[in-house]
């Protein structure tokens, strides 16, 4: 039960984290009018995942293992691009605020609906298919034991609640701090998504070195523990990453952090010590 | 957020509805799940990984992995060097998930990873064959494989018996060597068509003095035969015996490594009968020892083995021919059986002209249907 719950939580967090930050950001900066686009993106992703999952589960339709990995990899890499763009979009907004240029805020926040839709879509679609397949598999087995289905469902609901909590607390803090903290969080998330995408590319056989591990901390961070699931779900910190994954992760994180934390006036926040990986 | 929750519940409702209609309930955790036809059941626990099959046909294979443990598990199919061919993650306890893998022929490993870490619990998985149904081609391939097994068994014994013969010659035990001469040759004569593929080795082992070209060195069985029966002295035959053994070893290695075709089998069966007609009936083969009937019997057996390997193909394409072959083989064997003597056969010079004629007729009668095999196989 708990194992299924953690899987649901992990899969759910991978989607809700980006969406909740995106929503919080839009609400914070008085762009509530963009919210329907977020929900549209999420809705389309969920519908597609469920539809496709049903197709694969209940018809003779087949999806090659490599194709699924490639789909997830490409969606992840696209998500990295969009999330990165969002990070610097928010940074621009923050600068507009700190520079007493509030008048220019709306200018800085001009953003196409398309980008918002795609971002929300990618955030969910990335892991949507896998989650949908997992749901169907557990629903099929529900006749024998409903435990997996209940566990996964509760896990996804918890993930949504955590996303909701993140949104609520982010709404409450002041604007400058909001930008800094959510920006940093998103950089870590994006680095994690990139690492995930690279891992999928390795699994699809596009990149080599899947079993060349950089390190193995599964003793300290069991993949099936609650904190392991949380870390994996939020930041994609896995106990046994391959060398290529770690290199990609660092190659993204370091320059992005540097660019993001460049002094705007004088106030820089040191990066949180989460770069243990 | 409300929308997300609604969507989530919408998805759940859909899943719930479809669950009622599907009868694919996984087996309870403890037993190994009986997979649907065409699926390979994998029963995974925290300590075990029971894959229902260790050998599958090339092409698309579906695994149905049931996690009966308490830890979340993953299932992998690895190619050599731990290259992932396919994997499915997030198999939570009590869940059955399917994995579809497209696998070409080769040696693989499957792995369950309870707790999602480590090397996992490995099992070998052999993927064999071409990705197609058992066609005529597959039957032909099986015919060749079956004949190769025959060649292997005969050549193994050939090595043993030739070594015994060579040892007897080198030890100067003339009587023992004489007794072993036709026996070791029996295994040679049974598979001679394969040996003939390797041009220069066959004459080196089995060349007759009469067939020797000007300036060629004479080696092999028949040279030692002459030493045994005519010179009655093998004191200088040691090096010759060693060379025979070395040549036989080489040809056995080559014969077992040879890529044969169904046509080789058909032609081989015919060649053996021609050998009988031209060499054994006439008594030219073993001109000093007169053990031609041993060779005769061996040629007949070798020919029959090749034909029997092709039998499934022939029955499909030419049932009448199979019937004729069976009759003629039986007739030829009966004709030969008359001359059995103890463990062996009568000597060639003990047979009358009439008796040789009877044998010759039987062989010719058999040769006719055997010559029809190659065109049938080549169809």
Coordinates of C-alpha atoms in Angstrom, one line a residue, chain B residues 67-315:
Chain B
X67 CA 4.9 -8.2 -8.2
X68 CA 4.2 -10.5 -5.2
X69 CA 6.7 -8.8 -2.9
X70 CA 6.5 -5.9 -0.6
X71 CA 8.9 -3.6 -2.5
X72 CA 8.3 -1.8 -5.7
X73 CA 10.1 -3.6 -8.5
X74 CA 11.3 -3.0 -12.0
X75 CA 11.8 -5.5 -14.8
X76 CA 14.5 -5.3 -17.4
X77 CA 15.6 -7.2 -20.5
X78 CA 19.4 -6.7 -20.9
X79 CA 21.5 -7.4 -24.0
X80 CA 25.1 -8.2 -23.4
X81 CA 27.0 -5.4 -21.7
X82 CA 23.8 -4.5 -19.8
X83 CA 22.3 -2.6 -22.8
X84 CA 18.6 -2.2 -22.0
X85 CA 16.4 -3.7 -24.6
X86 CA 13.2 -3.1 -22.7
X87 CA 12.2 -2.2 -19.2
X88 CA 9.1 -1.5 -17.2
X89 CA 9.3 0.5 -13.9
X90 CA 6.9 1.2 -11.0
X91 CA 5.5 -2.3 -10.6
X92 CA 4.1 -1.8 -7.2
X93 CA 3.3 -4.8 -4.9
X94 CA 0.2 -6.7 -6.1
X95 CA 0.4 -5.2 -9.6
X96 CA 0.8 -6.9 -12.9
X97 CA 2.3 -4.9 -15.7
X98 CA 3.1 -5.8 -19.2
X99 CA 6.3 -5.2 -21.2
X100 CA 6.5 -5.6 -24.9
X101 CA 10.0 -6.3 -26.2
X102 CA 11.2 -6.7 -29.7
X103 CA 14.1 -9.1 -29.5
X104 CA 16.3 -10.4 -32.3
X105 CA 18.0 -13.8 -31.8
X106 CA 20.7 -13.8 -29.2
X107 CA 21.6 -14.2 -25.5
X108 CA 19.9 -11.8 -23.1
X109 CA 19.4 -11.5 -19.4
X110 CA 16.2 -10.6 -17.6
X111 CA 16.3 -8.8 -14.3
X112 CA 13.8 -8.0 -11.5
X113 CA 14.9 -5.1 -9.3
X114 CA 13.1 -5.2 -6.0
X115 CA 13.5 -1.8 -4.4
X116 CA 14.4 -0.4 -7.8
X117 CA 18.2 -0.5 -7.1
X118 CA 21.2 -2.7 -7.8
X119 CA 22.0 -5.2 -10.4
X120 CA 18.7 -7.0 -9.9
X121 CA 17.9 -10.7 -9.8
X122 CA 19.2 -12.0 -13.2
X123 CA 18.1 -14.9 -15.4
X124 CA 19.4 -15.9 -18.8
X125 CA 17.0 -15.5 -21.7
X126 CA 17.8 -17.1 -25.0
X127 CA 16.1 -15.8 -28.1
X128 CA 16.3 -18.1 -31.0
X129 CA 15.3 -18.5 -34.6
X130 CA 14.2 -16.3 -37.3
X131 CA 11.1 -14.2 -36.6
X132 CA 8.8 -16.2 -38.8
X133 CA 6.6 -19.3 -38.6
X134 CA 7.9 -22.8 -39.2
X135 CA 8.1 -22.7 -42.9
X136 CA 9.5 -25.1 -45.4
X137 CA 12.8 -23.2 -45.0
X138 CA 12.8 -24.0 -41.3
X139 CA 12.3 -27.7 -42.0
X140 CA 15.2 -27.6 -44.4
X141 CA 17.3 -25.9 -41.7
X142 CA 16.2 -28.5 -39.2
X143 CA 17.2 -31.2 -41.7
X144 CA 20.7 -29.8 -42.0
X145 CA 20.9 -29.4 -38.2
X146 CA 19.8 -33.0 -37.7
X147 CA 22.4 -34.3 -40.2
X148 CA 25.1 -32.2 -38.6
X149 CA 24.3 -33.9 -35.3
X150 CA 24.8 -37.2 -37.1
X151 CA 28.2 -36.1 -38.5
X152 CA 29.2 -35.0 -35.0
X153 CA 28.4 -38.3 -33.4
X154 CA 30.2 -40.3 -36.2
X155 CA 33.2 -38.1 -36.3
X156 CA 33.6 -38.3 -32.5
X157 CA 33.8 -42.1 -32.8
X158 CA 36.0 -41.8 -35.9
X159 CA 38.6 -40.0 -33.8
X160 CA 38.5 -42.6 -31.1
X161 CA 38.7 -45.6 -33.4
X162 CA 41.4 -44.1 -35.7
X163 CA 43.5 -43.4 -32.6
X164 CA 43.1 -47.0 -31.5
X165 CA 44.1 -48.1 -35.0
X166 CA 47.1 -45.8 -35.1
X167 CA 48.2 -46.9 -31.6
X168 CA 48.1 -50.5 -32.7
X169 CA 50.1 -49.8 -35.8
X170 CA 52.8 -47.9 -33.9
X171 CA 52.9 -50.7 -31.2
X172 CA 53.5 -53.2 -34.0
X173 CA 50.4 -55.1 -33.1
X174 CA 49.6 -56.2 -36.6
X175 CA 46.6 -58.5 -35.8
X176 CA 44.9 -55.8 -33.7
X177 CA 45.6 -53.2 -36.3
X178 CA 44.1 -55.4 -39.0
X179 CA 40.9 -55.9 -36.9
X180 CA 40.6 -52.2 -36.3
X181 CA 41.2 -51.1 -39.9
X182 CA 37.7 -51.8 -41.2
X183 CA 36.1 -50.6 -37.9
X184 CA 37.7 -47.1 -38.0
X185 CA 37.0 -46.9 -41.7
X186 CA 33.3 -47.5 -41.0
X187 CA 33.0 -44.1 -39.3
X188 CA 35.0 -42.5 -42.0
X189 CA 32.9 -43.9 -44.9
X190 CA 29.6 -42.9 -43.2
X191 CA 30.4 -39.2 -43.4
X192 CA 32.7 -39.2 -46.4
X193 CA 30.5 -36.8 -48.5
X194 CA 31.2 -34.1 -45.9
X195 CA 34.9 -34.9 -46.0
X196 CA 34.9 -34.5 -49.7
X197 CA 34.1 -30.9 -49.4
X198 CA 37.7 -30.4 -48.3
X199 CA 39.4 -31.3 -51.5
X200 CA 42.9 -32.2 -50.6
X201 CA 42.3 -33.9 -47.3
X202 CA 40.1 -36.7 -48.6
X203 CA 42.8 -38.2 -50.9
X204 CA 45.4 -37.7 -48.2
X205 CA 43.3 -39.9 -45.9
X206 CA 41.6 -42.3 -48.2
X207 CA 43.7 -42.2 -51.5
X208 CA 44.2 -45.5 -53.3
X209 CA 47.6 -46.4 -54.8
X210 CA 46.0 -47.1 -58.2
X211 CA 44.6 -43.5 -58.3
X212 CA 47.8 -41.8 -57.5
X213 CA 49.0 -39.2 -59.9
X214 CA 52.7 -39.0 -61.0
X215 CA 54.9 -37.5 -58.2
X216 CA 52.2 -37.5 -55.5
X217 CA 53.0 -38.8 -52.1
X218 CA 50.8 -41.6 -51.0
X219 CA 49.4 -41.4 -47.5
X220 CA 46.5 -42.5 -45.5
X221 CA 44.5 -45.6 -44.6
X222 CA 45.3 -47.6 -47.7
X223 CA 49.1 -47.1 -47.5
X224 CA 49.0 -48.6 -44.0
X225 CA 46.6 -51.3 -45.3
X226 CA 49.4 -52.3 -47.7
X227 CA 52.0 -52.4 -44.9
X228 CA 49.7 -54.5 -42.8
X229 CA 48.5 -57.0 -45.4
X230 CA 51.2 -57.1 -48.0
X231 CA 54.5 -56.1 -46.3
X232 CA 53.3 -57.5 -43.0
X233 CA 55.7 -55.0 -41.4
X234 CA 54.6 -51.7 -39.7
X235 CA 57.9 -50.9 -38.1
X236 CA 58.3 -47.9 -40.4
X237 CA 54.6 -47.0 -40.5
X238 CA 54.7 -44.8 -37.3
X239 CA 55.1 -41.4 -39.0
X240 CA 52.5 -42.4 -41.6
X241 CA 50.1 -43.4 -38.8
X242 CA 50.7 -40.1 -37.0
X243 CA 50.0 -38.2 -40.2
X244 CA 46.8 -40.1 -40.7
X245 CA 45.7 -39.2 -37.2
X246 CA 46.5 -35.5 -37.7
X247 CA 44.7 -35.4 -41.0
X248 CA 41.6 -37.1 -39.5
X249 CA 41.6 -34.6 -36.6
X250 CA 41.8 -31.7 -39.1
X251 CA 39.0 -33.0 -41.2
X252 CA 36.8 -33.7 -38.2
X253 CA 37.2 -30.2 -37.0
X254 CA 36.4 -28.8 -40.5
X255 CA 33.5 -31.2 -41.0
X256 CA 31.8 -30.1 -37.8
X257 CA 32.4 -26.4 -38.6
X258 CA 31.2 -26.7 -42.2
X259 CA 28.2 -24.8 -43.3
X260 CA 26.1 -27.4 -45.0
X261 CA 23.1 -26.9 -47.2
X262 CA 20.1 -29.3 -47.8
X263 CA 21.5 -29.8 -51.3
X264 CA 24.8 -31.1 -49.7
X265 CA 22.8 -33.7 -47.9
X266 CA 20.9 -34.8 -51.0
X267 CA 24.1 -34.9 -53.1
X268 CA 26.0 -36.6 -50.3
X269 CA 23.4 -39.4 -50.2
X270 CA 23.9 -40.0 -53.9
X271 CA 27.7 -39.8 -53.8
X272 CA 27.8 -42.5 -51.1
X273 CA 25.8 -44.9 -53.3
X274 CA 28.1 -44.1 -56.3
X275 CA 31.0 -44.9 -54.1
X276 CA 29.4 -48.3 -53.4
X277 CA 28.8 -49.0 -57.0
X278 CA 32.2 -47.9 -58.3
X279 CA 34.5 -49.0 -55.4
X280 CA 33.0 -51.5 -53.0
X281 CA 31.2 -53.8 -55.4
X282 CA 34.3 -54.0 -57.5
X283 CA 36.6 -54.7 -54.5
X284 CA 38.9 -51.9 -55.6
X285 CA 38.6 -49.9 -52.3
X286 CA 40.2 -52.3 -49.9
X287 CA 42.2 -54.3 -52.5
X288 CA 44.5 -56.0 -49.9
X289 CA 42.3 -56.4 -46.8
X290 CA 39.2 -57.2 -48.8
X291 CA 37.1 -55.5 -46.1
X292 CA 35.0 -53.7 -48.8
X293 CA 31.7 -54.8 -47.3
X294 CA 32.4 -52.8 -44.1
X295 CA 32.7 -49.8 -46.3
X296 CA 29.7 -50.8 -48.3
X297 CA 27.6 -51.0 -45.1
X298 CA 28.9 -47.7 -43.8
X299 CA 28.2 -45.9 -47.1
X300 CA 24.7 -47.3 -47.1
X301 CA 24.2 -46.2 -43.5
X302 CA 25.6 -42.7 -44.2
X303 CA 23.4 -42.3 -47.2
X304 CA 20.4 -43.4 -45.2
X305 CA 21.2 -40.9 -42.4
X306 CA 21.3 -38.0 -44.9
X307 CA 18.0 -39.1 -46.4
X308 CA 16.4 -39.5 -43.0
X309 CA 17.4 -36.0 -42.1
X310 CA 15.6 -34.7 -45.2
X311 CA 12.6 -36.9 -44.5
X312 CA 10.2 -34.2 -43.1
X313 CA 10.9 -32.1 -46.2
X314 CA 10.5 -35.0 -48.6
X315 CA 7.3 -36.2 -46.9

